[in-house]
Coordinates of C-alpha atoms in Angstrom, one line a residue:
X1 CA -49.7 -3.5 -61.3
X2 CA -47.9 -5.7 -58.5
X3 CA -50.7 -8.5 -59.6
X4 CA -48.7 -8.5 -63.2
X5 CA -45.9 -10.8 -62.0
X6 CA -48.6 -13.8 -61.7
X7 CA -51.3 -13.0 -63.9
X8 CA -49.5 -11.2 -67.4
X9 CA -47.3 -12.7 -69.8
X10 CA -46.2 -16.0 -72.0
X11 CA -43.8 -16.3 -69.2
X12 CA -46.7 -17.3 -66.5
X13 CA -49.0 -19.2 -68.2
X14 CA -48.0 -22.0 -65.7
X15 CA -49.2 -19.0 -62.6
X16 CA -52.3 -18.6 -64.7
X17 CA -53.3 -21.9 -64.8
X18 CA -53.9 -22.4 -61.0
X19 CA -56.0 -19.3 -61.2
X20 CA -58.2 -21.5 -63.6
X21 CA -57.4 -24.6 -61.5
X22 CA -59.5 -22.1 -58.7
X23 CA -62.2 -21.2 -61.1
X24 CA -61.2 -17.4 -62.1
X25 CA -62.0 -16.2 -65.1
X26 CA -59.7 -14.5 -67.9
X27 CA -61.6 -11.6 -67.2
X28 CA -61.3 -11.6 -63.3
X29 CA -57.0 -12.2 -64.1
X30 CA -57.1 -8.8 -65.8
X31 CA -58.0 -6.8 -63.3
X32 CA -56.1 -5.9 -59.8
X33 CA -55.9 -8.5 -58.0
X34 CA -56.6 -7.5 -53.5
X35 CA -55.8 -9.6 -50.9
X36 CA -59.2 -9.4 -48.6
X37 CA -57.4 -11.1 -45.2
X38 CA -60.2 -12.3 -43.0
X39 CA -59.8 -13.2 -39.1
X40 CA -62.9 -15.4 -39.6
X41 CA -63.0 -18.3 -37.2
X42 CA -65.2 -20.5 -34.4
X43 CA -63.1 -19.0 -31.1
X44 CA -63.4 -15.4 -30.7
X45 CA -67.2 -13.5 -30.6
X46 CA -65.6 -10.6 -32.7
X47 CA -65.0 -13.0 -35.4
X48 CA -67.3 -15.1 -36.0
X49 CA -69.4 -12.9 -38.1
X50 CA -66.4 -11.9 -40.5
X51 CA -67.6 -14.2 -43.1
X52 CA -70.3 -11.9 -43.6
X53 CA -67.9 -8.8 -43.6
X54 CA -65.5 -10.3 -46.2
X55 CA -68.5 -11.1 -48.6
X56 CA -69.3 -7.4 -48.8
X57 CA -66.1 -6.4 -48.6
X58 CA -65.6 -8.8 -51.4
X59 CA -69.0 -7.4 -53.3
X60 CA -67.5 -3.8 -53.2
X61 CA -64.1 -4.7 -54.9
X62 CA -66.0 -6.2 -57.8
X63 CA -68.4 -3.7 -58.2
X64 CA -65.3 -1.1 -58.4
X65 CA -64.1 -3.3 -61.0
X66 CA -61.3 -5.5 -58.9
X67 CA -61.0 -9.3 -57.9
X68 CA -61.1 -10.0 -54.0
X69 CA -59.0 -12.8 -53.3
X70 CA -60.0 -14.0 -49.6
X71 CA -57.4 -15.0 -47.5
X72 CA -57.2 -15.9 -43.6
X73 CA -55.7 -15.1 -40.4
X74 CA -55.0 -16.0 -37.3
X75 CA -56.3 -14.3 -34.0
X76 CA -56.7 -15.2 -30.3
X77 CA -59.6 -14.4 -27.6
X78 CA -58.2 -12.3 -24.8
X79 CA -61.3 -13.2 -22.6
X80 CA -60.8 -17.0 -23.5
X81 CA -57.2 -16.8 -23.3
X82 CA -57.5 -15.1 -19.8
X83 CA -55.4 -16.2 -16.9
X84 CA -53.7 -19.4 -17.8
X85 CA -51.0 -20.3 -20.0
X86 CA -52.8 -19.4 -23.0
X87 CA -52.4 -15.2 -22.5
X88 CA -48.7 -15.8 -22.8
X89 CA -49.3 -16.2 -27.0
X90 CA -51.7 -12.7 -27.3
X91 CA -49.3 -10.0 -28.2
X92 CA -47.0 -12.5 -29.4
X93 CA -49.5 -13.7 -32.0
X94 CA -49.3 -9.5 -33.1
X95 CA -46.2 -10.2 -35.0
X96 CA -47.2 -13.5 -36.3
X97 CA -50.2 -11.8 -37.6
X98 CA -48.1 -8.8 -39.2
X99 CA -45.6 -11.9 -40.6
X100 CA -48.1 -13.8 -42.2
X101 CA -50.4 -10.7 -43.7
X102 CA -46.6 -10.1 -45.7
X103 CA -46.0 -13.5 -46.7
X104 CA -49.5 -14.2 -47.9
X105 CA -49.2 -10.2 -49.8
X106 CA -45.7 -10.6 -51.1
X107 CA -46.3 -14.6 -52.1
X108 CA -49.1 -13.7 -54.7
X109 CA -48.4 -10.1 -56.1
X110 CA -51.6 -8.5 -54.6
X111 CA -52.0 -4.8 -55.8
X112 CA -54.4 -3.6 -52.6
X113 CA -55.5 -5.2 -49.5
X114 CA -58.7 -5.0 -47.2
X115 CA -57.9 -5.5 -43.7
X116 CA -60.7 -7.6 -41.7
X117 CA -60.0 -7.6 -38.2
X118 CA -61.6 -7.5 -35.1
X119 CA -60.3 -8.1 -31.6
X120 CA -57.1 -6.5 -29.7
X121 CA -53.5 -7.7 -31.8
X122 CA -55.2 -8.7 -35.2
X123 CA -56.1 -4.8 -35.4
X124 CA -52.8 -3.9 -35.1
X125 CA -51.1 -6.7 -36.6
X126 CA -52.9 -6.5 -39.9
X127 CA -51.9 -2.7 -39.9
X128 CA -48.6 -3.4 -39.0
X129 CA -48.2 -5.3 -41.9
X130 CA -49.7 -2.7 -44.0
X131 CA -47.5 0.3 -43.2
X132 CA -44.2 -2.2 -43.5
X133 CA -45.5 -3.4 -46.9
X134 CA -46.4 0.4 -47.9
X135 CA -49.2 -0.5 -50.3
X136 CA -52.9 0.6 -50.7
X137 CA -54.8 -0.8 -47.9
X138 CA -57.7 -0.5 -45.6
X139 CA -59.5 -1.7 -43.1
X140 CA -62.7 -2.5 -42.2
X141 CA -63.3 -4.2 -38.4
X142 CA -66.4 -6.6 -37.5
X143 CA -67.8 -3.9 -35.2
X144 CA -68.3 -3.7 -31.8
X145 CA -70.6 -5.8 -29.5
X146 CA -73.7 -4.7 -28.1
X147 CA -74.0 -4.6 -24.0
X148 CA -75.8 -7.1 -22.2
X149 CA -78.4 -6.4 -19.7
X150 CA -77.9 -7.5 -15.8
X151 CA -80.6 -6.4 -13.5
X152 CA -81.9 -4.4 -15.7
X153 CA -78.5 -2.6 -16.3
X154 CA -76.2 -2.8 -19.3
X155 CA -73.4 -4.3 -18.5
X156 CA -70.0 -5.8 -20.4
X157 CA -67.3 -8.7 -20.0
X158 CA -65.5 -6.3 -17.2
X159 CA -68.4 -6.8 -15.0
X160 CA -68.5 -10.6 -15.7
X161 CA -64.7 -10.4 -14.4
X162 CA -65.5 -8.1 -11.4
X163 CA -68.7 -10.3 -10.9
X164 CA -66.0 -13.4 -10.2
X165 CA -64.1 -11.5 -7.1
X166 CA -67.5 -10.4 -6.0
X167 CA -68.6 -14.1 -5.7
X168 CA -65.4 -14.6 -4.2
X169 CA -65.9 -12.1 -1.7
X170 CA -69.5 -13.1 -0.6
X171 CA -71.2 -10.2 -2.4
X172 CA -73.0 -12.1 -5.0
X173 CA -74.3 -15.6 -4.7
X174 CA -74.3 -18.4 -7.2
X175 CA -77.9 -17.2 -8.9
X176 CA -76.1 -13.6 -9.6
X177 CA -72.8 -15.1 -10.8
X178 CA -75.0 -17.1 -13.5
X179 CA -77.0 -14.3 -14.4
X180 CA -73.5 -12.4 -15.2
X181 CA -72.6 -15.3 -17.1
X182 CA -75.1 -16.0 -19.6
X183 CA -76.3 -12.4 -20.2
X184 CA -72.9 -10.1 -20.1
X185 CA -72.0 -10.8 -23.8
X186 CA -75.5 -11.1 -26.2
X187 CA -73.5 -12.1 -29.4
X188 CA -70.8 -11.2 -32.2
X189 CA -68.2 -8.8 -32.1
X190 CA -65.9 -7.2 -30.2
X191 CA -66.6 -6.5 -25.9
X192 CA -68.7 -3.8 -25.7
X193 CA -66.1 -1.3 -23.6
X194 CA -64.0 1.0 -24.5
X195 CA -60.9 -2.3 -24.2
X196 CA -58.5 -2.8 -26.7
X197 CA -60.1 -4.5 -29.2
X198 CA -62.4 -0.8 -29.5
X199 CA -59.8 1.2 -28.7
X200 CA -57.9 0.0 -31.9
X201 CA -60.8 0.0 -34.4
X202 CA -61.5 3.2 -33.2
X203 CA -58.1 4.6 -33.5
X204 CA -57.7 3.0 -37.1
X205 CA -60.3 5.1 -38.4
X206 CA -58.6 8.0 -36.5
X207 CA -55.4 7.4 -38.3
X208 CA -57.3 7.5 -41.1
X209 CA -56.6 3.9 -42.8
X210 CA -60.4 3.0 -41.9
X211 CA -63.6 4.3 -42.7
X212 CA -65.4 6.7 -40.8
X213 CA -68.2 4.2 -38.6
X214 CA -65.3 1.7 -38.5
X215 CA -64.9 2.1 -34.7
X216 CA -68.4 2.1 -33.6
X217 CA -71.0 0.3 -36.1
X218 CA -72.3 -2.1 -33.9
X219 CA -71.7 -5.9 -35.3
X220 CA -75.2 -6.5 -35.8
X221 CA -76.4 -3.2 -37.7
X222 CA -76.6 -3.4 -41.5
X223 CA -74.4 -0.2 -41.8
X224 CA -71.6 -2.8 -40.8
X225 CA -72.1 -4.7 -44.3
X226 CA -73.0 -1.2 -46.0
X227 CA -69.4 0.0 -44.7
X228 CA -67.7 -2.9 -45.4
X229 CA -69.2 -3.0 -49.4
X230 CA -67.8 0.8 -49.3
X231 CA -64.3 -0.3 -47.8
X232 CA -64.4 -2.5 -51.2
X233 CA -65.0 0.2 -53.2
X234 CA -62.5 2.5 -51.4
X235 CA -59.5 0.1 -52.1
X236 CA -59.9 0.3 -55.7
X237 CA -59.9 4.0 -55.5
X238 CA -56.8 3.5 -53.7
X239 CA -55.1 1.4 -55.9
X240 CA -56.2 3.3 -59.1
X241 CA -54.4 6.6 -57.2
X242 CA -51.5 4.9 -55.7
X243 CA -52.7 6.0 -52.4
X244 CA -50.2 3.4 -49.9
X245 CA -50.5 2.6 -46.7
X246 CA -47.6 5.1 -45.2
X247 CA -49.1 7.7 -47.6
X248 CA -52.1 7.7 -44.9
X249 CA -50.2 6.1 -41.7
X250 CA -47.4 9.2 -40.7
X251 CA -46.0 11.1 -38.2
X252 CA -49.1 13.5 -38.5
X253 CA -51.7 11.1 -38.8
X254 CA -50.2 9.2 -35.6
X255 CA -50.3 12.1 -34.2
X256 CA -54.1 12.2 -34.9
X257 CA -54.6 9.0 -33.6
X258 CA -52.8 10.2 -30.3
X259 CA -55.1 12.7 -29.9
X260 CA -58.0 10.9 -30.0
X261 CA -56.9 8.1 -28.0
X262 CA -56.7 10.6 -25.2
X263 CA -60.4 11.9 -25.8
X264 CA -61.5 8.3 -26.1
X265 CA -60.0 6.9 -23.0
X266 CA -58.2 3.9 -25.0
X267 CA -56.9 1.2 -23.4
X268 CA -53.6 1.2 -22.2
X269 CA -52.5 -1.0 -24.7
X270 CA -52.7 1.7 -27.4
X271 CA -49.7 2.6 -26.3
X272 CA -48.1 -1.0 -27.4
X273 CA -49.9 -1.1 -30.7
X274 CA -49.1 3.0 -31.3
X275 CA -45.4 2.5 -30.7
X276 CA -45.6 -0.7 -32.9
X277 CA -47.2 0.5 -36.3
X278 CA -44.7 3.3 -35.4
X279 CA -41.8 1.1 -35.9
X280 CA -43.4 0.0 -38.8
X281 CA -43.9 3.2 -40.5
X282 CA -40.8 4.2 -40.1
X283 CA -42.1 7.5 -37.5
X284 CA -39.9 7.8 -34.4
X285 CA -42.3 8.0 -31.7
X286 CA -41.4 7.5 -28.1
X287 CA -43.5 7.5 -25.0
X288 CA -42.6 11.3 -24.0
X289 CA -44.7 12.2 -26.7
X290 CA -47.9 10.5 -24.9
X291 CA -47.6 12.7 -21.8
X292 CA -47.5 15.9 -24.3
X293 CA -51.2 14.8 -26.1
X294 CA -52.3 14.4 -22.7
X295 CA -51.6 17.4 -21.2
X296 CA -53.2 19.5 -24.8
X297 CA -55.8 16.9 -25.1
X298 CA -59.1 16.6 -22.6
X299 CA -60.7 13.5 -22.0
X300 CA -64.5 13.4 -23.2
X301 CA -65.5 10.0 -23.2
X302 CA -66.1 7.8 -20.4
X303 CA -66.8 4.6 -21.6
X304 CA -67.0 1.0 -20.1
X305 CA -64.9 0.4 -17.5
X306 CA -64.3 4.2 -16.8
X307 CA -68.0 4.4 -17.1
X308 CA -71.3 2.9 -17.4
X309 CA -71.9 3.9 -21.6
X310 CA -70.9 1.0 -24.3
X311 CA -69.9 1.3 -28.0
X312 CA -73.5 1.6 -29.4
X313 CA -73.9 4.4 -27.0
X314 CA -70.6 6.3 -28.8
X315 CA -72.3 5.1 -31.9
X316 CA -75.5 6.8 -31.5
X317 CA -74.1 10.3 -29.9
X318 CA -72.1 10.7 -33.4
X319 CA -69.1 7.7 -33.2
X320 CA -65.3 9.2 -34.1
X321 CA -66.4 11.7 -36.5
X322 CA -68.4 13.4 -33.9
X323 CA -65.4 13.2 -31.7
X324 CA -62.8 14.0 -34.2
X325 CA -64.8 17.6 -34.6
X326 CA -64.9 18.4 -31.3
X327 CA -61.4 17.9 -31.0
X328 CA -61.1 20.1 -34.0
X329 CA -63.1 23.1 -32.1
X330 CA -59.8 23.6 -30.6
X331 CA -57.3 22.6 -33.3
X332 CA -56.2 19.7 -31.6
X333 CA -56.6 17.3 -35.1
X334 CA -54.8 17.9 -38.6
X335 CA -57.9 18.0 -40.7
X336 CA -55.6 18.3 -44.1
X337 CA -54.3 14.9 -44.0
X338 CA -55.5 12.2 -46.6
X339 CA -57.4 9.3 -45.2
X340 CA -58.9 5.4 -46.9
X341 CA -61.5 7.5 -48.1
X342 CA -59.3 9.3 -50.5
X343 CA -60.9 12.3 -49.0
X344 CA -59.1 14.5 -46.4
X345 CA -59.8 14.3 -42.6
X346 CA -61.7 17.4 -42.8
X347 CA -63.8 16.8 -45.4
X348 CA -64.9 13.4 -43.6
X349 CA -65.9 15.4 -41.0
X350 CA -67.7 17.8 -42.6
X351 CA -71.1 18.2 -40.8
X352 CA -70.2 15.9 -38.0
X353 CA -71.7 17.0 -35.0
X354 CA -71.7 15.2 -30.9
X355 CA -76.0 14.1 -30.7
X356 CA -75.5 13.2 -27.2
X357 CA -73.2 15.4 -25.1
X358 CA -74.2 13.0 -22.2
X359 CA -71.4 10.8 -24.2
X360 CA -69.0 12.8 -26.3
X361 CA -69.0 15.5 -23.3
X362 CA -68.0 19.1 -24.9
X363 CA -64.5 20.4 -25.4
X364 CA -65.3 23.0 -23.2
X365 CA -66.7 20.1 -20.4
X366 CA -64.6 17.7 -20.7
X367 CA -64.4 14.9 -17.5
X368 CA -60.6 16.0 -17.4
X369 CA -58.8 19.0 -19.3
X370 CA -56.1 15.7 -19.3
X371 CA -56.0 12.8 -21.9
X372 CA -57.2 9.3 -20.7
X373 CA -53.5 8.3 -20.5
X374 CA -51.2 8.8 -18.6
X375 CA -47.0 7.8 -18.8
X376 CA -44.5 7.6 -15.0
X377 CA -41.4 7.5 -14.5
X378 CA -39.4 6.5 -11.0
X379 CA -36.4 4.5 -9.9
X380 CA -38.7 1.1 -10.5
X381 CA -39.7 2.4 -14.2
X382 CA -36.7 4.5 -15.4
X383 CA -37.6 3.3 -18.7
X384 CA -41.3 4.8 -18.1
X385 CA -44.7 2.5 -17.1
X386 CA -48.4 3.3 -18.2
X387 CA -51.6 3.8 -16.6
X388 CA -55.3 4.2 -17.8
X389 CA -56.1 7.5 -16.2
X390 CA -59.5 8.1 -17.1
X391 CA -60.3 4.5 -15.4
X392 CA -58.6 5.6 -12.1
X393 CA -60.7 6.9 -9.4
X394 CA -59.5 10.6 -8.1
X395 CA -58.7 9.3 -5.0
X396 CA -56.2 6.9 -6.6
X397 CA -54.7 9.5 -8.4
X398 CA -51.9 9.9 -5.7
X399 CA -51.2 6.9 -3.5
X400 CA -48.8 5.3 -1.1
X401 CA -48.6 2.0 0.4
X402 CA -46.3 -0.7 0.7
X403 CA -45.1 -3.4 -1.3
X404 CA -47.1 -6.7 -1.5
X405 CA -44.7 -8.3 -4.1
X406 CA -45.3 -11.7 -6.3
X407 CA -43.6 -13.2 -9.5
X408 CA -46.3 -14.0 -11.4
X409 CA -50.0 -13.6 -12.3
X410 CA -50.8 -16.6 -10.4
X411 CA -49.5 -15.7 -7.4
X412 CA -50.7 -12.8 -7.2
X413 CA -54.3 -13.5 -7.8
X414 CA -54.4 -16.6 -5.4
X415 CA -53.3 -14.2 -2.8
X416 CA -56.4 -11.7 -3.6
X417 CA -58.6 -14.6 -4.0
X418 CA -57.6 -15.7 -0.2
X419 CA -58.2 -12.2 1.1
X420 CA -54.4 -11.4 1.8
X421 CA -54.8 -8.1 0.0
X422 CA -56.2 -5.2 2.0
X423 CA -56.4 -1.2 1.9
X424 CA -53.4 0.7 1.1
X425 CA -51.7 -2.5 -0.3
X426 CA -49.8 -2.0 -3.6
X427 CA -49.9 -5.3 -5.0
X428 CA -46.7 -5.8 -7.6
X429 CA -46.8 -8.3 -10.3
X430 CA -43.5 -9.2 -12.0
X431 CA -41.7 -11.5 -14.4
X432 CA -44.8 -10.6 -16.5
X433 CA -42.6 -8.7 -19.3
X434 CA -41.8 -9.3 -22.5
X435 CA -39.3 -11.3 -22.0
X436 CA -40.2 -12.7 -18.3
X437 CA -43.6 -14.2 -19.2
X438 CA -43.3 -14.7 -21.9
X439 CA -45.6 -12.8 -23.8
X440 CA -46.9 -9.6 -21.5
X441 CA -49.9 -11.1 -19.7
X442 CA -52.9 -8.8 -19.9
X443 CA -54.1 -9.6 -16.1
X444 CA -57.8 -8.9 -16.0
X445 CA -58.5 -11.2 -13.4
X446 CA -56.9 -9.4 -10.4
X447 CA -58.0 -6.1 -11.6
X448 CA -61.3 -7.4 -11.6
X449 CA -60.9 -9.3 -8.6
X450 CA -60.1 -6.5 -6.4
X451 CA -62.3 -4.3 -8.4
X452 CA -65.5 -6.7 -7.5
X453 CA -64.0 -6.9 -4.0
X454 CA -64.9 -2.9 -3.8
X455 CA -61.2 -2.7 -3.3
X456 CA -60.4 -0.7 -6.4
X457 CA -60.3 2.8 -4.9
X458 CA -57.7 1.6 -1.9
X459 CA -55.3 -0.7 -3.7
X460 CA -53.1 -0.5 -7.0
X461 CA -51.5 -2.3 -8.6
X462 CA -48.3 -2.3 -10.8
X463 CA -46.8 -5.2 -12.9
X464 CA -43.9 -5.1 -16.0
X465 CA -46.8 -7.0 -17.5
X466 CA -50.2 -5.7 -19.3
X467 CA -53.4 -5.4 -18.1
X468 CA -56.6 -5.5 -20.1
X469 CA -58.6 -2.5 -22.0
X470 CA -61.5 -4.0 -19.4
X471 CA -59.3 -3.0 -16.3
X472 CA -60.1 -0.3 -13.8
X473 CA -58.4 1.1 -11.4
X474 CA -54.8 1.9 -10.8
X475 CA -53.4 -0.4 -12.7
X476 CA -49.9 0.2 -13.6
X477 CA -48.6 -1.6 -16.5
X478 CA -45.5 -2.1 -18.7
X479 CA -43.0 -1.3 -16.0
X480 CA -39.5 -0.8 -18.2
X481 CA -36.6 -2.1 -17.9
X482 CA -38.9 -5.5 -16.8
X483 CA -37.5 -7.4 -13.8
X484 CA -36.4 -10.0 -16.5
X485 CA -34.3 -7.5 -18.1
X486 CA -32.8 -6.6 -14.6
X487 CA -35.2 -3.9 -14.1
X488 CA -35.7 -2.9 -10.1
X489 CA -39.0 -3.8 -10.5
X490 CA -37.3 -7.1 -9.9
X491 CA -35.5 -5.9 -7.0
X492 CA -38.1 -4.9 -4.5
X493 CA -39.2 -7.0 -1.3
X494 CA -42.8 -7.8 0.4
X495 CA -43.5 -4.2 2.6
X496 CA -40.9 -1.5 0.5
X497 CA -43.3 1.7 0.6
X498 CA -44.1 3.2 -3.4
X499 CA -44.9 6.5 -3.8
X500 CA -47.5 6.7 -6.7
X501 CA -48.4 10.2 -8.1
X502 CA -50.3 9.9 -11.3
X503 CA -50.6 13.5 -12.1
X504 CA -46.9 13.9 -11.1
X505 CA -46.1 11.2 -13.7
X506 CA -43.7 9.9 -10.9
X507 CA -43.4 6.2 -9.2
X508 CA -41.2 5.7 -6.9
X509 CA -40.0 2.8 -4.1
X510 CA -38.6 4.8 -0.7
X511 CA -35.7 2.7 -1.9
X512 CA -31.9 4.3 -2.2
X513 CA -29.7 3.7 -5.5
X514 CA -27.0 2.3 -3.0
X515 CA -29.9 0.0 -1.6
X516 CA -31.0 -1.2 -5.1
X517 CA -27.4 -2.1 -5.6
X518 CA -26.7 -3.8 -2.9
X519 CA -29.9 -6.0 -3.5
X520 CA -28.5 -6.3 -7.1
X521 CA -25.2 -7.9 -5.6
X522 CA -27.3 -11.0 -3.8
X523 CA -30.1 -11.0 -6.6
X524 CA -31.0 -14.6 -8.7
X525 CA -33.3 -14.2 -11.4
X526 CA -35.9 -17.1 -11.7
X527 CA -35.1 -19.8 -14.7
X528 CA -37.4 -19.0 -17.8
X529 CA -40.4 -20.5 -17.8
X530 CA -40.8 -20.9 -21.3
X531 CA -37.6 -22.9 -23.3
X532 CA -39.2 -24.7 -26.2
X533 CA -41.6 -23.7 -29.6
X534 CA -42.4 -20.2 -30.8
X535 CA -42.9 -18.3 -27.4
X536 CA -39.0 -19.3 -26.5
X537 CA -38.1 -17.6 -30.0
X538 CA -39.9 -14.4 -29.1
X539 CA -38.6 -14.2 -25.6
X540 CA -35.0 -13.8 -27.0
X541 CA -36.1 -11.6 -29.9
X542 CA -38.6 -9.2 -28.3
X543 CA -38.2 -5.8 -28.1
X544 CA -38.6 -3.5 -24.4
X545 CA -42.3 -2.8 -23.8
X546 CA -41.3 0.7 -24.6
X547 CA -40.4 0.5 -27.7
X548 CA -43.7 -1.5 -28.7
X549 CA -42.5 -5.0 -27.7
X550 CA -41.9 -5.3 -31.1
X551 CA -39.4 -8.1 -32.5
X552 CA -35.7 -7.4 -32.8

């Protein structure tokens, strides 16, 4: 066991003795010792509950005959974090997390860990440490949130951000805007839509290093603490086979997860987090590969924002293994592969069946014989750019209009806020990157804005920068090369005419090479706006948005 190089031997007595110094036993020292890495804190609603997680995660390990040994994380609210400085640290704080699961893991010899995450990088994170560690691990997420009601209708955080450009727009007074506030989000864990934080629980029991309910338990049900006491219980099993983390995480069980993110719908930012535990696995996967799952793979959810259903809807019509055997009516999953569990895929889903087609529609009905998304290229995203399809409107599908250009979040928003933004507009967001924010924004709020300003089905948008799980629309994100990379993002003006054609996977400015280079010749990027602390040590080690944004 790993655990022997602290706990066996004449040799670390002095190792032993701050076990005592903690109050463990002799008894508890000779067994395997896993690392249960909670997210617990007082900031984010998907974690504030995962004290309770971690105790029956904890109570499984020692009824399978192991000793948990708790240790924290870090992890940061998107929603809070939301259009000011603070967004700038969200994806960075993905490799933090992934840093600091492997020095805690490697620091004290832990034979097995149990993965308690929640909300949009810790999922990721945590798994990326996993796969780049390769030992047994699992993970077991807080669950999602349940909806809130508004006017009788259940409704989400998207809607409290689209509520805030309604307000702006006159639609709503102050009475409605309060309403939205105090009722949108009813309690712990993660926002109720089908946004990142969802998308990646879901997808972690699709890549099989979760258990099967991990995606859609709701926060609040008891099977959340049942699951979590069997995640315990699965990580001994795990450990006592030698069953590693890249044993379950490969190029087919990626594969997997790609198929179900495009039934799902996932946020655009699976793409990121895909590409990222990727890298860490040691699988070669590039964003070519997203456009072939979406052209085999239908979509057959449409959850919040591409629709009015929540997570405890998916939940109730049968949750991932519901969707997983649907998929498999057409062979589009490998059922053989070995999963948390230590059971295959297809005996997981043995007897899983959709109870609501109204939700998981059927393979044969799907809302688009297409996956939920979608990859472009063009001559302002040579390197490639990613949309949400499933969240874009039909009529959006294929769009022109010119160039309403900004170099930054702020900017840009202030400009829709003011009403400067108006049908046909493509409004272009740069010096959002990687490397330009720092940090890939996720910009909810002028998604939301224009989206509560019923201008969502005439205007897109496109930005080197993220947007949110929450957004709708056509929102065009990770633009590659990024402008502060010397993409030609960075080289457009205010009223150049793009040519969007989502089907096509093409984007395009009506602009000429010789143009581009011309404008290249007389071009002065903007100073960095970040030069100090740890977001000015990511800027110059992170990785192109289409390679994950991972670290260098």
């Amino acid at each position: 066991m790993r655990s022997d190089s602290v706990t066996k031997g004449v040799e670390r007595a002095p190792n032993r003795s701050l076990f005592y110094a903690m109050g463990y036993t002799k008894e508890e020292l000779e067994r395997p010792l896993v690392g249960v890495v909670s997210a617990k804190s007082e900031i984010v609603p998907g974690h504030m509950h995962l004290d309770k997680v971690a105790e029956a995660v904890k109570a499984g390990i020692r009824m399978a005959g192991g000793t948990p040994v708790e240790v924290p994380a870090i992890g940061v609210c998107d929603g809070i974090a939301m259009g000011h400085i603070g967004m700038k640290y969200s994806l960075a704080s993905r490799e933090l997390i992934a840093d600091s699961v492997e020095t805690m893991t490697m620091a004290h010899a832990f034979d097995g860990l149990v993965l308690i995450p929640n909300c949009d990088k810790i999922v990721p994170g945590m798994i990326m440490a996993a796969v780049r560690m390769n030992i047994p691990a699992a993970v077991c997420s807080g669950g999602p949130m349940m909806s809130g009601l508004v006017g009788g209708e259940e409704t989400s955080l998207s809607k409290m951000f689209e509520a805030v450009g309604a307000y702006k727009a006159g639609i709503i007074d102050d009475d409605k805007l309060q309403e939205f506030e105090e009722n949108v989000c009813p309690g712990c864990g993660s926002c109720s839509g089908m946004y990142t934080a969802n998308s990646m629980n879901c997808l972690s029991e699709a890549v099989g290093i979760a258990l099967p309910g991990n995606g859609t338990i709701p926060a609040v049900h008891s099977g959340r603490i049942l699951l979590a006491k069997h995640t315990g219980m699965a990580i001994m099993n795990l450990i006592e086979k030698d069953i590693k983390a890249r044993d379950i995480i490969n190029e087919k069980s990626l594969k997997n997860a790609l198929a179900c993110d495009m039934a799902l719908g996932c946020s655009s930012n699976s793409v990121l987090h895909l590409l990222a535990i990727a890298n860490e696995a040691g699988v070669d996967l590039d964003l070519k590969i997203f456009n072939e799952f979406s052209a085999r793979v239908p979509n057959l959810c449409h959850l919040a924002p591409a629709g009015p259903t929540h997570m405890h809807d998916l939940n109730n019509a049968g949750g991932l293994p519901a969707v997983l055997s649907e998929l498999n009516k057409k062979g589009l999953i490998d059922t053989s592969l070995i999963t948390a569990t230590g059971r295959t895929v297809g005996e997981n889903i043995a007897g899983a069946k959709v109870r609501d087609y109204s939700i998981i529609r059927p393979i044969d009905d799907p809302y688009s014989e297409t996956g939920g998304i979608a990859i472009m290229w063009g001559n302002i995203a040579t390197d490639g750019c990613v949309v949400k399809r499933s969240a874009v409107a039909p009529e959006m599908l294929k769009h022109s209009g010119p160039a309403r250009v900004f170099d930054s979040e702020d900017e840009a928003i202030k400009a829709i806020y003011d009403g400067k933004i108006v049908d046909g507009d493509v409004v272009v967001i740069r010096y959002e990157g990687p490397k330009g924010g720092p940090g890939m924004r996720e910009m909810l709020n002028p998604t939301s804005a224009l989206a509560g300003m019923k201008l969502d089905k005439t205007v897109a948008l496109i930005t080197d920068g993220r947007f949110s799980g929450a957004s709708r629309g056509a929102s065009i994100g990770h633009v590659c090369p990024e402008a502060a990379s010397g993409g030609n993002i960075g080289l457009l003006k205010e009223g150049d005419i793009i040519d969007i054609d989502i089907p096509g996977a093409s984007i395009n400015a009506r602009v000429s090479d010789e143009e581009f280079d011309a404008r290249r010749k007389d071009y002065v990027a903007p100073p960095p706006n970040v030069t100090s602390g740890w977001l000015a040590r990511y800027m110059r080690n992170v990785d192109a948005s289409s390679r994950g944004a991972v670290m260098k």
